[in-house]
Amino acid sequence: MKRARIIYNPTSGREQFRRHLPDVLVRLEKAGYETSCHATEGPGDATKAARQAVEREFDLVIAAGGDGTINEVVNGLAHQPYRPKLGVIPVGTTNDFARAIGVPRTIEGACEVITTGEPVAIDIGCVTNEDKTRYFINIAGGGRLTELTYEVPSKLKTMLGQLAYYLKGMEMLPSIRATEASIEYDGKLFEGEIMMFLVSLTNSVGGFEKLAPDSSLNDGLFDLIIVKKTNLAEFVRLVTLAARGEHINDPHIIYTKANRVKVRSPMQLNLDGEFGGMLPGEFVNLYRHLEVLMPKEKAEQVRTGS
Ligand SMILES: Nc1ncnc2c1ncn2[C@@H]1O[C@H](COP(=O)(O)OP(=O)(O)OP(=O)(O)O)[C@@H](O)[C@H]1O
């Protein structure tokens, strides 16, 4: 029998997962997994639990939570020579990563993917800043607006879901200032004032499904988006364009692919929606570093690049 470890955050999203746990265990048992669980107790705990799962040589680690929980689990797996496969049950508020790998946002649907889907090795991001190395699966970014993801209180997310982020975003808009930035990417250099920069691994960010429309999960490249200085009206217009994926040709935007990105200026770093310390720092794309379970059709699409 294969062994699976569920690492779940009881406070994620609308706090529903625990109620469904017995059903999840039965489904996994039927699919041939002997499964045990760990409920996280606070920030950082999912990373410790994932490291422990590596030591105990589990075949599969299932992260049940939002993007923050998946990020923590990946941080426990990424550094190790043996890395169990990763399954995802999206019960968070945003669930960008699940959307990007085609995992449905119902617990039953996600279990179905875990039991009948296929593993695909995908790229993950690695950033070195403040003498630490951290990993991300979705997005890293800097600039005042990216700070909104950790300024929304957990209670508000439980009550309002995604809407909580949009409300906070609108509240912050008038106070957004441009920041002086120096960004080196695959030998090129950008220097100037920016509203924000994003280093993305998937096309689905903050509920915007077309923010990085050309991104591939396994090409070894980030999609780098730099939003140059704009006034408030232009910025709002860019956000509207971004909802349709039409921002990438705008003159205020640099949109390109890169394997390495170095940010030389001081800035807060957002990693998969959580505070990731201060920049400067360097981002490296780790080619096909982690095997993740996804639906068969999605797996085929990712493998063939279609
Ligand atoms: N028992 C706990 N109590 C409070 N916070 C916790 C607990 N366990 C984990 N956490 C923290 O909660 C953070 C956010 O969780 P998570 O991303 O799963 O859900 P979310 O906030 O609802 O969703 P999203 O990130 O999609 O907005 C995690 O990064 C983790 O540090």
CSV table of C-alpha atoms and ligand atoms in Angstrom, one decimal:
chain,number,residue,atom,x,y,z
A,1,MET,CA,0.0,0.0,0.0
A,2,LYS,CA,1.2,3.5,-0.8
A,3,ARG,CA,1.3,6.1,2.1
A,4,ALA,CA,-0.1,9.6,2.0
A,5,ARG,CA,0.1,12.4,4.4
A,6,ILE,CA,-2.5,15.1,4.5
A,7,ILE,CA,-1.3,18.5,5.8
A,8,TYR,CA,-4.3,20.7,6.3
A,9,ASN,CA,-4.9,24.2,7.6
A,10,PRO,CA,-8.1,24.2,9.7
A,11,THR,CA,-8.3,28.0,9.4
A,12,SER,CA,-8.2,28.2,5.5
A,13,GLY,CA,-11.0,29.8,3.6
A,14,ARG,CA,-14.4,29.1,5.0
A,15,GLU,CA,-13.0,26.6,7.5
A,16,GLN,CA,-14.9,23.6,6.1
A,17,PHE,CA,-12.2,21.0,5.5
A,18,ARG,CA,-12.2,19.2,8.8
A,19,ARG,CA,-15.9,18.2,8.4
A,20,HIS,CA,-15.0,16.5,5.1
A,21,LEU,CA,-11.9,14.7,6.4
A,22,PRO,CA,-13.6,11.2,7.1
A,23,ASP,CA,-14.9,11.2,3.5
A,24,VAL,CA,-11.5,12.1,2.1
A,25,LEU,CA,-9.9,9.3,4.1
A,26,VAL,CA,-12.3,6.8,2.7
A,27,ARG,CA,-11.7,7.9,-0.9
A,28,LEU,CA,-8.0,7.7,-0.5
A,29,GLU,CA,-8.2,4.3,1.2
A,30,LYS,CA,-10.2,3.0,-1.7
A,31,ALA,CA,-7.6,4.2,-4.1
A,32,GLY,CA,-4.9,2.3,-2.2
A,33,TYR,CA,-3.5,4.9,0.1
A,34,GLU,CA,-2.9,4.4,3.8
A,35,THR,CA,-3.4,8.0,4.9
A,36,SER,CA,-2.5,10.0,8.0
A,37,CYS,CA,-3.2,13.7,8.8
A,38,HIS,CA,-1.6,16.7,10.3
A,39,ALA,CA,-3.6,19.9,11.2
A,40,THR,CA,-1.4,22.9,11.1
A,41,GLU,CA,-1.2,25.0,14.3
A,42,GLY,CA,0.1,28.3,12.9
A,43,PRO,CA,2.5,29.9,10.4
A,44,GLY,CA,5.4,27.7,9.4
A,45,ASP,CA,3.9,24.5,10.7
A,46,ALA,CA,3.0,23.1,7.3
A,47,THR,CA,6.7,23.4,6.3
A,48,LYS,CA,7.8,21.4,9.3
A,49,ALA,CA,5.1,18.8,8.7
A,50,ALA,CA,6.1,18.4,5.1
A,51,ARG,CA,9.8,18.0,6.1
A,52,GLN,CA,8.7,15.3,8.5
A,53,ALA,CA,6.8,13.6,5.7
A,54,VAL,CA,10.0,13.6,3.6
A,55,GLU,CA,12.0,12.0,6.4
A,56,ARG,CA,9.3,9.4,6.8
A,57,GLU,CA,9.3,8.7,3.0
A,58,PHE,CA,5.7,9.2,2.3
A,59,ASP,CA,4.7,8.6,-1.3
A,60,LEU,CA,2.3,11.5,-1.5
A,61,VAL,CA,1.8,14.7,0.5
A,62,ILE,CA,-1.6,16.4,0.1
A,63,ALA,CA,-1.8,20.1,1.0
A,64,ALA,CA,-5.3,21.1,1.9
A,65,GLY,CA,-5.7,24.8,2.3
A,66,GLY,CA,-5.1,28.0,0.4
A,67,ASP,CA,-2.1,29.1,-1.6
A,68,GLY,CA,-0.3,30.0,1.7
A,69,THR,CA,-0.6,26.4,2.9
A,70,ILE,CA,0.6,25.0,-0.4
A,71,ASN,CA,3.5,27.4,-0.4
A,72,GLU,CA,4.5,26.3,3.1
A,73,VAL,CA,4.2,22.6,2.2
A,74,VAL,CA,6.4,23.1,-1.0
A,75,ASN,CA,8.9,24.9,1.2
A,76,GLY,CA,9.2,21.7,3.3
A,77,LEU,CA,9.6,19.5,0.2
A,78,ALA,CA,11.6,21.6,-2.3
A,79,HIS,CA,15.0,21.5,-0.7
A,80,GLN,CA,15.1,17.7,-0.2
A,81,PRO,CA,16.7,15.1,-2.5
A,82,TYR,CA,13.7,12.8,-2.1
A,83,ARG,CA,10.5,14.7,-2.8
A,84,PRO,CA,7.1,13.0,-2.4
A,85,LYS,CA,4.5,13.8,-5.1
A,86,LEU,CA,2.2,16.7,-4.2
A,87,GLY,CA,-1.6,16.6,-4.3
A,88,VAL,CA,-3.7,19.7,-3.6
A,89,ILE,CA,-7.2,20.1,-2.0
A,90,PRO,CA,-8.0,23.8,-2.5
A,91,VAL,CA,-10.0,25.0,0.4
A,92,GLY,CA,-8.4,28.5,0.7
A,93,THR,CA,-9.7,31.9,-0.3
A,94,THR,CA,-7.9,32.4,-3.6
A,95,ASN,CA,-6.6,29.0,-4.7
A,96,ASP,CA,-4.7,30.3,-7.7
A,97,PHE,CA,-2.4,27.3,-7.8
A,98,ALA,CA,-5.2,24.8,-7.9
A,99,ARG,CA,-6.8,26.7,-10.8
A,100,ALA,CA,-3.5,26.8,-12.7
A,101,ILE,CA,-3.1,23.0,-12.5
A,102,GLY,CA,-6.7,22.3,-13.3
A,103,VAL,CA,-7.8,21.0,-9.9
A,104,PRO,CA,-11.5,21.7,-9.2
A,105,ARG,CA,-12.4,23.7,-6.2
A,106,THR,CA,-14.6,21.1,-4.6
A,107,ILE,CA,-13.2,18.6,-2.1
A,108,GLU,CA,-14.7,15.7,-4.0
A,109,GLY,CA,-13.3,16.9,-7.3
A,110,ALA,CA,-9.9,17.5,-5.9
A,111,CYS,CA,-9.9,13.9,-4.3
A,112,GLU,CA,-10.9,12.6,-7.7
A,113,VAL,CA,-7.8,14.2,-9.2
A,114,ILE,CA,-5.6,12.8,-6.5
A,115,THR,CA,-6.9,9.3,-7.0
A,116,THR,CA,-7.2,9.2,-10.8
A,117,GLY,CA,-4.9,12.0,-12.0
A,118,GLU,CA,-1.3,11.9,-13.2
A,119,PRO,CA,1.9,13.3,-11.8
A,120,VAL,CA,3.6,16.0,-13.9
A,121,ALA,CA,7.0,17.5,-13.0
A,122,ILE,CA,6.5,21.3,-12.9
A,123,ASP,CA,8.8,24.3,-12.3
A,124,ILE,CA,9.0,26.0,-9.0
A,125,GLY,CA,10.5,29.3,-8.0
A,126,CYS,CA,13.4,29.8,-5.7
A,127,VAL,CA,14.4,33.2,-4.2
A,128,THR,CA,17.4,34.1,-2.2
A,129,ASN,CA,17.1,37.2,0.0
A,130,GLU,CA,18.1,38.2,3.5
A,131,ASP,CA,20.6,35.2,3.4
A,132,LYS,CA,17.6,32.8,3.2
A,133,THR,CA,16.4,30.6,0.4
A,134,ARG,CA,12.6,30.3,0.0
A,135,TYR,CA,10.4,28.7,-2.6
A,136,PHE,CA,7.2,29.6,-4.4
A,137,ILE,CA,4.8,27.9,-6.7
A,138,ASN,CA,2.7,30.7,-8.1
A,139,ILE,CA,4.0,34.2,-7.9
A,140,ALA,CA,6.5,36.5,-6.3
A,141,GLY,CA,6.2,40.2,-6.5
A,142,GLY,CA,7.0,43.6,-5.0
A,143,GLY,CA,5.5,47.1,-5.0
A,144,ARG,CA,2.9,48.5,-2.6
A,145,LEU,CA,-0.2,46.9,-4.2
A,146,THR,CA,1.3,43.4,-3.8
A,147,GLU,CA,1.3,44.0,0.0
A,148,LEU,CA,-2.5,43.8,0.0
A,149,THR,CA,-2.6,40.0,0.1
A,150,TYR,CA,-1.2,40.0,3.7
A,151,GLU,CA,-3.1,43.1,4.8
A,152,VAL,CA,-6.5,41.4,4.5
A,153,PRO,CA,-7.4,39.9,7.9
A,154,SER,CA,-8.1,36.2,8.0
A,155,LYS,CA,-11.6,36.8,9.5
A,156,LEU,CA,-12.6,39.0,6.6
A,157,LYS,CA,-11.5,36.3,4.1
A,158,THR,CA,-13.6,33.7,6.0
A,159,MET,CA,-16.6,36.0,5.7
A,160,LEU,CA,-16.2,37.5,2.3
A,161,GLY,CA,-13.9,35.2,0.4
A,162,GLN,CA,-12.2,36.7,-2.7
A,163,LEU,CA,-14.2,39.9,-2.4
A,164,ALA,CA,-12.2,40.8,0.7
A,165,TYR,CA,-9.1,41.2,-1.5
A,166,TYR,CA,-10.9,43.4,-4.0
A,167,LEU,CA,-12.3,45.7,-1.3
A,168,LYS,CA,-8.8,46.0,0.2
A,169,GLY,CA,-7.4,46.6,-3.2
A,170,MET,CA,-9.8,49.5,-3.9
A,171,GLU,CA,-9.1,51.0,-0.5
A,172,MET,CA,-5.3,50.9,-1.2
A,173,LEU,CA,-5.4,52.2,-4.8
A,174,PRO,CA,-5.2,56.0,-4.0
A,175,SER,CA,-2.2,55.5,-1.7
A,176,ILE,CA,-0.2,53.5,-4.2
A,177,ARG,CA,3.1,55.1,-5.0
A,178,ALA,CA,5.8,54.2,-7.6
A,179,THR,CA,9.0,52.7,-6.3
A,180,GLU,CA,12.5,53.2,-7.8
A,181,ALA,CA,13.6,49.7,-9.1
A,182,SER,CA,16.6,48.1,-10.7
A,183,ILE,CA,15.7,44.7,-12.2
A,184,GLU,CA,18.1,42.5,-14.1
A,185,TYR,CA,16.6,39.6,-16.1
A,186,ASP,CA,18.6,37.1,-18.2
A,187,GLY,CA,21.3,39.7,-18.9
A,188,LYS,CA,18.9,42.7,-19.6
A,189,LEU,CA,18.5,45.6,-17.2
A,190,PHE,CA,15.4,47.7,-16.3
A,191,GLU,CA,16.0,50.8,-14.2
A,192,GLY,CA,13.2,53.2,-13.4
A,193,GLU,CA,10.1,53.8,-11.3
A,194,ILE,CA,7.6,51.0,-11.1
A,195,MET,CA,4.2,50.4,-9.6
A,196,MET,CA,5.0,46.7,-9.1
A,197,PHE,CA,6.8,43.7,-10.6
A,198,LEU,CA,5.6,40.1,-10.7
A,199,VAL,CA,7.6,37.0,-11.3
A,200,SER,CA,5.1,34.3,-12.2
A,201,LEU,CA,5.1,30.6,-12.7
A,202,THR,CA,1.4,30.1,-13.7
A,203,ASN,CA,-1.1,32.1,-15.6
A,204,SER,CA,-3.5,32.5,-12.7
A,205,VAL,CA,-2.7,35.2,-10.2
A,206,GLY,CA,-5.0,36.8,-7.6
A,207,GLY,CA,-8.0,35.5,-9.4
A,208,PHE,CA,-6.8,37.1,-12.7
A,209,GLU,CA,-6.7,34.1,-15.0
A,210,LYS,CA,-4.9,35.9,-17.9
A,211,LEU,CA,-2.3,37.9,-16.0
A,212,ALA,CA,0.6,36.0,-17.5
A,213,PRO,CA,-1.1,34.5,-20.6
A,214,ASP,CA,2.0,32.9,-22.1
A,215,SER,CA,3.1,31.1,-19.0
A,216,SER,CA,4.0,27.4,-19.1
A,217,LEU,CA,4.2,25.2,-16.1
A,218,ASN,CA,7.3,23.3,-17.2
A,219,ASP,CA,9.4,25.4,-19.5
A,220,GLY,CA,12.0,26.5,-16.9
A,221,LEU,CA,11.0,30.1,-17.4
A,222,PHE,CA,9.2,32.7,-15.3
A,223,ASP,CA,6.9,35.2,-16.8
A,224,LEU,CA,8.2,38.6,-15.7
A,225,ILE,CA,5.7,41.5,-15.6
A,226,ILE,CA,6.9,45.0,-14.7
A,227,VAL,CA,4.3,47.7,-14.4
A,228,LYS,CA,6.0,51.0,-14.9
A,229,LYS,CA,5.0,54.2,-13.1
A,230,THR,CA,1.4,55.4,-14.0
A,231,ASN,CA,-1.1,57.7,-12.6
A,232,LEU,CA,-4.1,56.4,-10.7
A,233,ALA,CA,-6.5,56.5,-13.8
A,234,GLU,CA,-4.0,54.7,-16.0
A,235,PHE,CA,-3.4,52.1,-13.3
A,236,VAL,CA,-7.2,51.4,-13.0
A,237,ARG,CA,-7.3,51.1,-16.8
A,238,LEU,CA,-4.5,48.6,-16.7
A,239,VAL,CA,-6.3,46.5,-14.0
A,240,THR,CA,-9.4,46.4,-16.3
A,241,LEU,CA,-7.2,45.4,-19.3
A,242,ALA,CA,-5.5,42.7,-17.1
A,243,ALA,CA,-8.9,41.0,-16.4
A,244,ARG,CA,-9.0,40.2,-20.1
A,245,GLY,CA,-5.3,39.5,-20.6
A,246,GLU,CA,-5.0,42.7,-22.8
A,247,HIS,CA,-2.5,44.5,-20.6
A,248,ILE,CA,0.6,42.9,-22.1
A,249,ASN,CA,1.0,45.1,-25.1
A,250,ASP,CA,0.4,48.3,-23.2
A,251,PRO,CA,3.5,50.7,-23.2
A,252,HIS,CA,3.5,50.8,-19.4
A,253,ILE,CA,4.1,47.0,-19.2
A,254,ILE,CA,7.2,45.0,-19.8
A,255,TYR,CA,6.1,41.3,-20.3
A,256,THR,CA,8.9,38.8,-20.9
A,257,LYS,CA,10.2,35.4,-20.0
A,258,ALA,CA,13.3,34.8,-17.9
A,259,ASN,CA,15.0,32.0,-16.1
A,260,ARG,CA,16.8,34.4,-13.6
A,261,VAL,CA,15.6,37.7,-12.2
A,262,LYS,CA,17.6,39.9,-9.9
A,263,VAL,CA,16.0,42.8,-8.0
A,264,ARG,CA,18.7,45.1,-6.7
A,265,SER,CA,16.5,47.7,-5.0
A,266,PRO,CA,15.0,47.5,-1.5
A,267,MET,CA,11.3,46.4,-1.5
A,268,GLN,CA,9.0,44.2,0.4
A,269,LEU,CA,8.7,40.7,-1.2
A,270,ASN,CA,5.4,38.9,-1.6
A,271,LEU,CA,5.7,35.2,-2.0
A,272,ASP,CA,2.5,33.3,-3.0
A,273,GLY,CA,0.5,35.9,-1.1
A,274,GLU,CA,2.5,35.9,2.1
A,275,PHE,CA,5.2,38.3,3.3
A,276,GLY,CA,8.6,36.9,2.1
A,277,GLY,CA,11.1,39.4,3.7
A,278,MET,CA,12.9,42.3,2.1
A,279,LEU,CA,14.6,42.5,-1.3
A,280,PRO,CA,17.2,42.8,-2.8
A,281,GLY,CA,17.3,39.2,-4.0
A,282,GLU,CA,17.6,36.8,-6.8
A,283,PHE,CA,14.9,34.6,-8.3
A,284,VAL,CA,15.8,31.3,-10.1
A,285,ASN,CA,13.3,29.0,-11.9
A,286,LEU,CA,13.9,25.4,-10.9
A,287,TYR,CA,13.1,23.3,-14.0
A,288,ARG,CA,10.5,20.5,-13.4
A,289,HIS,CA,11.5,20.3,-9.8
A,290,LEU,CA,8.3,18.9,-8.2
A,291,GLU,CA,5.8,16.2,-9.3
A,292,VAL,CA,2.2,17.4,-8.9
A,293,LEU,CA,-1.0,15.5,-9.4
A,294,MET,CA,-3.3,17.0,-12.0
A,295,PRO,CA,-6.3,15.8,-14.1
A,296,LYS,CA,-5.3,13.5,-17.0
A,297,GLU,CA,-6.3,16.0,-19.7
A,298,LYS,CA,-4.4,18.8,-18.0
A,299,ALA,CA,-1.3,16.6,-17.6
A,300,GLU,CA,-1.4,15.8,-21.3
A,301,GLN,CA,-1.7,19.5,-22.2
A,302,VAL,CA,1.2,20.4,-19.9
A,303,ARG,CA,3.4,17.6,-21.2
A,304,THR,CA,2.8,18.5,-24.9
A,305,GLY,CA,2.8,22.2,-24.3
A,306,SER,CA,-0.6,22.7,-25.9
B,1,LIG,N1,-3.9,26.8,13.0
B,1,LIG,C1,-3.6,27.9,12.4
B,1,LIG,N2,-4.1,29.1,12.9
B,1,LIG,C2,-3.8,30.3,12.3
B,1,LIG,N3,-3.1,30.4,11.1
B,1,LIG,C3,-2.7,29.3,10.6
B,1,LIG,C4,-2.9,28.0,11.1
B,1,LIG,N4,-2.3,27.1,10.4
B,1,LIG,C5,-1.7,27.7,9.3
B,1,LIG,N5,-1.9,29.1,9.5
B,1,LIG,C6,-1.5,30.2,8.5
B,1,LIG,O1,-2.5,30.6,7.7
B,1,LIG,C7,-2.0,31.1,6.5
B,1,LIG,C8,-3.0,31.3,5.4
B,1,LIG,O2,-3.6,30.1,5.1
B,1,LIG,P1,-4.1,29.6,3.7
B,1,LIG,O3,-3.4,30.2,2.6
B,1,LIG,O4,-4.2,28.1,3.7
B,1,LIG,O5,-5.6,30.0,3.6
B,1,LIG,P2,-6.4,31.4,3.3
B,1,LIG,O6,-5.7,32.5,4.0
B,1,LIG,O7,-7.9,31.2,3.5
B,1,LIG,O8,-6.3,31.4,1.7
B,1,LIG,P3,-5.5,32.2,0.6
B,1,LIG,O9,-4.1,32.1,0.9
B,1,LIG,O10,-5.9,31.4,-0.6
B,1,LIG,O11,-6.1,33.6,0.7
B,1,LIG,C9,-0.8,30.1,6.2
B,1,LIG,O12,0.2,30.7,5.5
B,1,LIG,C10,-0.4,29.7,7.6
B,1,LIG,O13,0.8,30.4,8.0
